[in-house]
Amino acid sequence: MNNIIANWKMDLNINQGVDLAKEFKGLFEKEKDNLKNTNIALCPPFTHLFSISKILSDSKVSLGAQNMFWESGGDFTGEISPQWLKELGCDFVILGHSERRTFLNENYNHVHKKINVAIEYGLQPIVCVGETRDQRDKGLKEYVVLRQLEEALSGINLNNSKLLIAYEPVWAIGTGLIIDPEEIEYMSRIILQKAIDLFSGSDIKNQIYILYGGSVNSQNIDSFMKYPTIEGALIGGASLNAKEFLSICKKANNF
Ligand code: PGA
């Protein structure tokens, strides 16, 4: 099963978000027979979730959040409980996105705590990993990603939950730069091997999915989805256009 996840980031005001969700839902309903192998989720900003959850409530398009806190309630001003996300109908939550690591000093210790609580509340974590340009230029990309995975995932009990790991080289996000698809495959194999080491008792094939993210669009999605270790994509900019996003989903569905 492939997973195509739309990350709307802090784009679109509430009305624009509602309009985009309605438009995408309409397009999806016409094409749903061609999208049976693909889980599709929209991850709007928190403030849009309530309205969009109503739009998607009778649809196979899932809802996700872009972040959450590692406790379910209490004195944590400004934070959002995983329990409320579940109550709103979210199935997914993006954790540790590079923009949060860069601008808000989020680290993999935080991400680790969030993964545990997301699983407890029945949210599928989409855990983001990836090296910066500088780390890559120094030949450190494997080291960096393996270390991120170790910190985020060691000791996590998956139970029956699914876990999505998005490999997103930081320098490829929002830049229009897509890395060599063979390199995406190479990194996906490294990530898969690490997941096998970390979750030896789990049903890796049905519980762990590796996604790619970073300037993905309908023109380049085929180039890496053809590799069996890659089972989806996390899409930013290209998910803000309903037709383009549908076209990505349809292409991914062929693999
Ligand atoms: P992009 O964003 O598709 O705009 O590069 C991807 C992401 O940040 O997840």
Short mmCIF file of C-alpha atoms and ligand atoms in Angstrom, two decimals:
data_model
loop_
_atom_site.label_atom_id
_atom_site.label_comp_id
_atom_site.label_asym_id
_atom_site.label_seq_id
_atom_site.Cartn_x
_atom_site.Cartn_y
_atom_site.Cartn_z
CA MET A 1 0.00 0.00 0.00
CA ASN A 2 1.35 3.41 -0.93
CA ASN A 3 0.94 6.50 1.19
CA ILE A 4 0.73 9.96 -0.32
CA ILE A 5 0.65 12.63 2.33
CA ALA A 6 -0.07 16.33 1.71
CA ASN A 7 1.78 18.68 4.04
CA TRP A 8 0.14 22.08 3.68
CA LYS A 9 2.61 23.64 6.15
CA MET A 10 1.51 27.19 7.15
CA ASP A 11 -0.01 27.89 3.74
CA LEU A 12 -3.64 28.76 2.90
CA ASN A 13 -6.02 30.57 5.24
CA ILE A 14 -8.99 28.63 6.63
CA ASN A 15 -11.35 29.44 3.73
CA GLN A 16 -8.71 28.57 1.16
CA GLY A 17 -7.96 25.31 3.00
CA VAL A 18 -11.65 24.37 3.10
CA ASP A 19 -11.99 25.12 -0.62
CA LEU A 20 -8.93 23.02 -1.46
CA ALA A 21 -10.17 20.09 0.65
CA LYS A 22 -13.58 20.24 -1.07
CA GLU A 23 -12.04 20.44 -4.51
CA PHE A 24 -9.67 17.55 -3.84
CA LYS A 25 -12.43 15.42 -2.33
CA GLY A 26 -14.56 16.00 -5.44
CA LEU A 27 -11.72 14.99 -7.77
CA PHE A 28 -10.89 11.99 -5.60
CA GLU A 29 -14.48 10.69 -5.66
CA LYS A 30 -14.44 10.62 -9.48
CA GLU A 31 -11.15 8.73 -9.55
CA LYS A 32 -11.40 6.58 -6.45
CA ASP A 33 -11.43 3.32 -8.40
CA ASN A 34 -7.98 4.27 -9.71
CA LEU A 35 -6.66 5.02 -6.25
CA LYS A 36 -7.32 1.80 -4.38
CA ASN A 37 -3.66 1.00 -3.65
CA THR A 38 -2.97 4.34 -2.07
CA ASN A 39 -3.69 5.87 1.31
CA ILE A 40 -4.09 9.59 0.87
CA ALA A 41 -4.01 12.08 3.72
CA LEU A 42 -4.30 15.84 3.94
CA CYS A 43 -2.36 17.50 6.77
CA PRO A 44 -3.65 21.08 7.10
CA PRO A 45 -2.71 23.52 9.88
CA PHE A 46 -4.32 22.84 13.29
CA THR A 47 -6.79 25.73 12.90
CA HIS A 48 -8.21 24.14 9.73
CA LEU A 49 -8.64 20.61 11.06
CA PHE A 50 -12.13 20.97 12.53
CA SER A 51 -13.70 22.28 9.32
CA ILE A 52 -11.80 19.91 7.07
CA SER A 53 -12.59 16.87 9.22
CA LYS A 54 -16.29 17.49 8.45
CA ILE A 55 -15.59 17.68 4.73
CA LEU A 56 -13.63 14.42 4.76
CA SER A 57 -15.81 12.52 7.25
CA ASP A 58 -17.62 10.51 4.55
CA SER A 59 -14.56 10.15 2.33
CA LYS A 60 -11.65 7.71 2.03
CA VAL A 61 -9.27 10.67 2.08
CA SER A 62 -7.67 10.69 5.53
CA LEU A 63 -6.79 13.59 7.77
CA GLY A 64 -3.48 14.22 9.53
CA ALA A 65 -1.82 16.88 11.67
CA GLN A 66 1.58 18.48 11.19
CA ASN A 67 2.66 18.13 14.82
CA MET A 68 1.37 17.36 18.35
CA PHE A 69 2.61 17.38 21.93
CA TRP A 70 4.02 14.39 23.82
CA GLU A 71 1.46 14.60 26.66
CA SER A 72 -2.28 14.20 26.28
CA GLY A 73 -3.22 17.14 28.49
CA GLY A 74 -2.14 19.52 31.25
CA ASP A 75 -0.23 22.75 31.75
CA PHE A 76 1.42 23.01 28.35
CA THR A 77 0.48 26.40 26.95
CA GLY A 78 0.16 26.47 23.21
CA GLU A 79 0.41 22.73 22.70
CA ILE A 80 -2.03 20.30 21.08
CA SER A 81 -3.05 16.95 22.53
CA PRO A 82 -2.86 13.76 20.45
CA GLN A 83 -6.18 12.80 21.98
CA TRP A 84 -7.89 15.82 20.43
CA LEU A 85 -6.37 15.06 17.05
CA LYS A 86 -7.86 11.60 17.28
CA GLU A 87 -11.22 13.06 18.32
CA LEU A 88 -11.12 15.28 15.23
CA GLY A 89 -10.69 12.22 13.03
CA CYS A 90 -6.96 12.42 12.36
CA ASP A 91 -5.27 9.15 11.45
CA PHE A 92 -1.77 10.52 10.83
CA VAL A 93 0.62 12.97 12.44
CA ILE A 94 3.84 14.35 10.94
CA LEU A 95 6.62 14.35 13.53
CA GLY A 96 10.05 15.95 13.45
CA HIS A 97 9.70 17.80 10.15
CA SER A 98 12.94 19.56 9.25
CA GLU A 99 11.28 22.98 9.47
CA ARG A 100 10.45 22.27 13.12
CA ARG A 101 13.99 21.01 13.71
CA THR A 102 15.45 24.12 12.09
CA PHE A 103 13.17 26.90 13.36
CA LEU A 104 11.93 25.49 16.68
CA ASN A 105 14.90 23.43 17.83
CA GLU A 106 12.84 20.27 17.84
CA ASN A 107 15.11 17.28 18.34
CA TYR A 108 14.78 13.52 18.13
CA ASN A 109 14.39 13.22 21.88
CA HIS A 110 11.16 15.22 21.48
CA VAL A 111 10.23 13.19 18.43
CA HIS A 112 10.79 9.96 20.35
CA LYS A 113 8.37 11.00 23.09
CA LYS A 114 5.81 12.11 20.49
CA ILE A 115 5.98 8.80 18.60
CA ASN A 116 5.20 6.86 21.78
CA VAL A 117 2.14 8.97 22.54
CA ALA A 118 0.94 9.04 18.93
CA ILE A 119 0.93 5.24 18.88
CA GLU A 120 -0.88 5.14 22.23
CA TYR A 121 -3.67 7.29 20.75
CA GLY A 122 -3.92 5.41 17.48
CA LEU A 123 -2.25 8.01 15.25
CA GLN A 124 0.15 6.77 12.58
CA PRO A 125 3.41 8.70 12.98
CA ILE A 126 5.10 10.06 9.87
CA VAL A 127 8.65 10.51 11.17
CA CYS A 128 10.87 12.79 9.10
CA VAL A 129 14.61 12.24 8.77
CA GLY A 130 17.21 13.69 6.43
CA GLU A 131 20.58 15.39 6.22
CA THR A 132 21.40 19.03 5.52
CA ARG A 133 23.40 20.06 2.46
CA ASP A 134 26.45 20.64 4.61
CA GLN A 135 26.22 17.17 6.21
CA ARG A 136 25.83 15.63 2.79
CA ASP A 137 28.81 17.52 1.37
CA LYS A 138 30.90 16.20 4.26
CA GLY A 139 29.91 12.62 3.35
CA LEU A 140 27.80 12.22 6.49
CA LYS A 141 24.32 11.53 5.12
CA GLU A 142 24.18 7.86 6.14
CA TYR A 143 25.57 8.60 9.60
CA VAL A 144 23.13 11.46 10.16
CA VAL A 145 20.04 9.55 9.07
CA LEU A 146 20.97 6.39 11.01
CA ARG A 147 21.53 8.47 14.12
CA GLN A 148 18.21 10.28 13.71
CA LEU A 149 16.45 6.93 13.39
CA GLU A 150 18.26 5.52 16.43
CA GLU A 151 17.30 8.51 18.59
CA ALA A 152 13.71 8.66 17.38
CA LEU A 153 12.87 4.99 17.32
CA SER A 154 14.99 3.02 19.82
CA GLY A 155 12.80 1.38 22.42
CA ILE A 156 9.53 2.27 20.68
CA ASN A 157 6.91 -0.44 20.96
CA LEU A 158 5.01 -0.43 17.69
CA ASN A 159 2.31 -2.84 18.89
CA ASN A 160 0.09 -3.12 15.83
CA SER A 161 0.63 0.43 14.66
CA LYS A 162 1.99 1.46 11.32
CA LEU A 163 5.01 3.72 11.16
CA LEU A 164 5.83 5.91 8.18
CA ILE A 165 9.41 7.13 7.83
CA ALA A 166 9.87 10.03 5.41
CA TYR A 167 13.37 10.49 4.04
CA GLU A 168 13.56 14.20 3.27
CA PRO A 169 16.99 15.65 2.49
CA VAL A 170 16.66 19.12 4.01
CA TRP A 171 18.24 20.82 1.01
CA ALA A 172 15.72 19.24 -1.38
CA ILE A 173 12.64 20.57 0.46
CA GLY A 174 10.88 23.41 -1.32
CA THR A 175 13.87 24.05 -3.58
CA GLY A 176 12.85 22.25 -6.76
CA LEU A 177 15.94 20.05 -6.39
CA ILE A 178 15.22 16.34 -6.68
CA ILE A 179 18.03 13.99 -5.90
CA ASP A 180 19.10 11.11 -8.10
CA PRO A 181 16.37 8.43 -7.74
CA GLU A 182 19.04 5.76 -7.27
CA GLU A 183 20.26 7.67 -4.28
CA ILE A 184 16.73 7.79 -2.88
CA GLU A 185 16.57 4.03 -3.25
CA TYR A 186 19.98 3.60 -1.61
CA MET A 187 18.87 5.69 1.39
CA SER A 188 15.56 3.84 1.60
CA ARG A 189 17.46 0.54 1.88
CA ILE A 190 19.61 1.90 4.67
CA ILE A 191 16.50 3.11 6.48
CA LEU A 192 14.75 -0.21 5.95
CA GLN A 193 17.74 -2.14 7.31
CA LYS A 194 17.79 0.06 10.40
CA ALA A 195 14.05 -0.45 10.89
CA ILE A 196 14.57 -4.22 10.64
CA ASP A 197 17.27 -3.97 13.34
CA LEU A 198 15.12 -1.79 15.59
CA PHE A 199 11.82 -3.65 15.20
CA SER A 200 12.95 -7.24 14.90
CA GLY A 201 9.68 -8.64 16.32
CA SER A 202 7.42 -6.59 14.06
CA ASP A 203 5.76 -7.33 10.75
CA ILE A 204 8.06 -4.96 8.84
CA LYS A 205 6.32 -5.39 5.52
CA ASN A 206 2.90 -4.39 6.84
CA GLN A 207 3.92 -1.95 9.55
CA ILE A 208 6.84 0.13 8.24
CA TYR A 209 6.59 2.30 5.15
CA ILE A 210 9.38 4.45 3.73
CA LEU A 211 8.38 7.65 1.96
CA TYR A 212 10.39 10.23 0.08
CA GLY A 213 9.91 13.97 0.36
CA GLY A 214 11.52 17.04 -1.16
CA SER A 215 10.17 18.86 -4.22
CA VAL A 216 8.06 15.89 -5.32
CA ASN A 217 5.58 16.58 -8.14
CA SER A 218 3.66 14.70 -10.82
CA GLN A 219 6.67 14.84 -13.15
CA ASN A 220 9.18 13.17 -10.84
CA ILE A 221 7.05 10.83 -8.68
CA ASP A 222 7.51 7.88 -11.05
CA SER A 223 11.29 8.16 -10.91
CA PHE A 224 11.50 6.85 -7.35
CA MET A 225 8.15 5.11 -6.75
CA LYS A 226 9.35 2.40 -9.13
CA TYR A 227 11.61 1.08 -6.37
CA PRO A 228 9.81 -1.38 -4.10
CA THR A 229 11.40 -0.06 -0.90
CA ILE A 230 9.74 3.32 -1.44
CA GLU A 231 6.04 3.25 -0.67
CA GLY A 232 4.92 6.83 -0.83
CA ALA A 233 5.75 10.49 -0.64
CA LEU A 234 5.36 13.51 1.61
CA ILE A 235 4.38 16.43 -0.57
CA GLY A 236 4.54 20.10 0.31
CA GLY A 237 4.20 22.71 -2.46
CA ALA A 238 2.65 20.39 -5.06
CA SER A 239 -0.13 19.38 -2.65
CA LEU A 240 -1.57 22.92 -2.69
CA ASN A 241 -3.03 22.38 -6.16
CA ALA A 242 -5.86 19.80 -6.15
CA LYS A 243 -5.35 18.63 -9.77
CA GLU A 244 -1.59 18.32 -9.39
CA PHE A 245 -1.96 16.47 -6.10
CA LEU A 246 -4.50 14.08 -7.62
CA SER A 247 -2.18 13.45 -10.52
CA ILE A 248 0.63 12.55 -8.09
CA CYS A 249 -1.71 10.16 -6.24
CA LYS A 250 -2.80 8.47 -9.47
CA LYS A 251 0.75 7.96 -10.66
CA ALA A 252 1.82 6.58 -7.26
CA ASN A 253 -1.12 4.20 -7.35
CA ASN A 254 0.37 2.40 -10.37
CA PHE A 255 3.27 1.05 -8.33
P1 PGA B 1 8.08 20.25 -0.76
O1 PGA B 1 7.95 19.95 0.82
O2 PGA B 1 7.32 19.17 -1.47
O3 PGA B 1 7.48 21.61 -0.92
O4 PGA B 1 9.54 20.21 -1.07
C1 PGA B 1 8.06 18.64 1.32
C2 PGA B 1 7.99 18.64 2.82
O5 PGA B 1 8.42 19.62 3.44
O6 PGA B 1 7.52 17.69 3.43
#
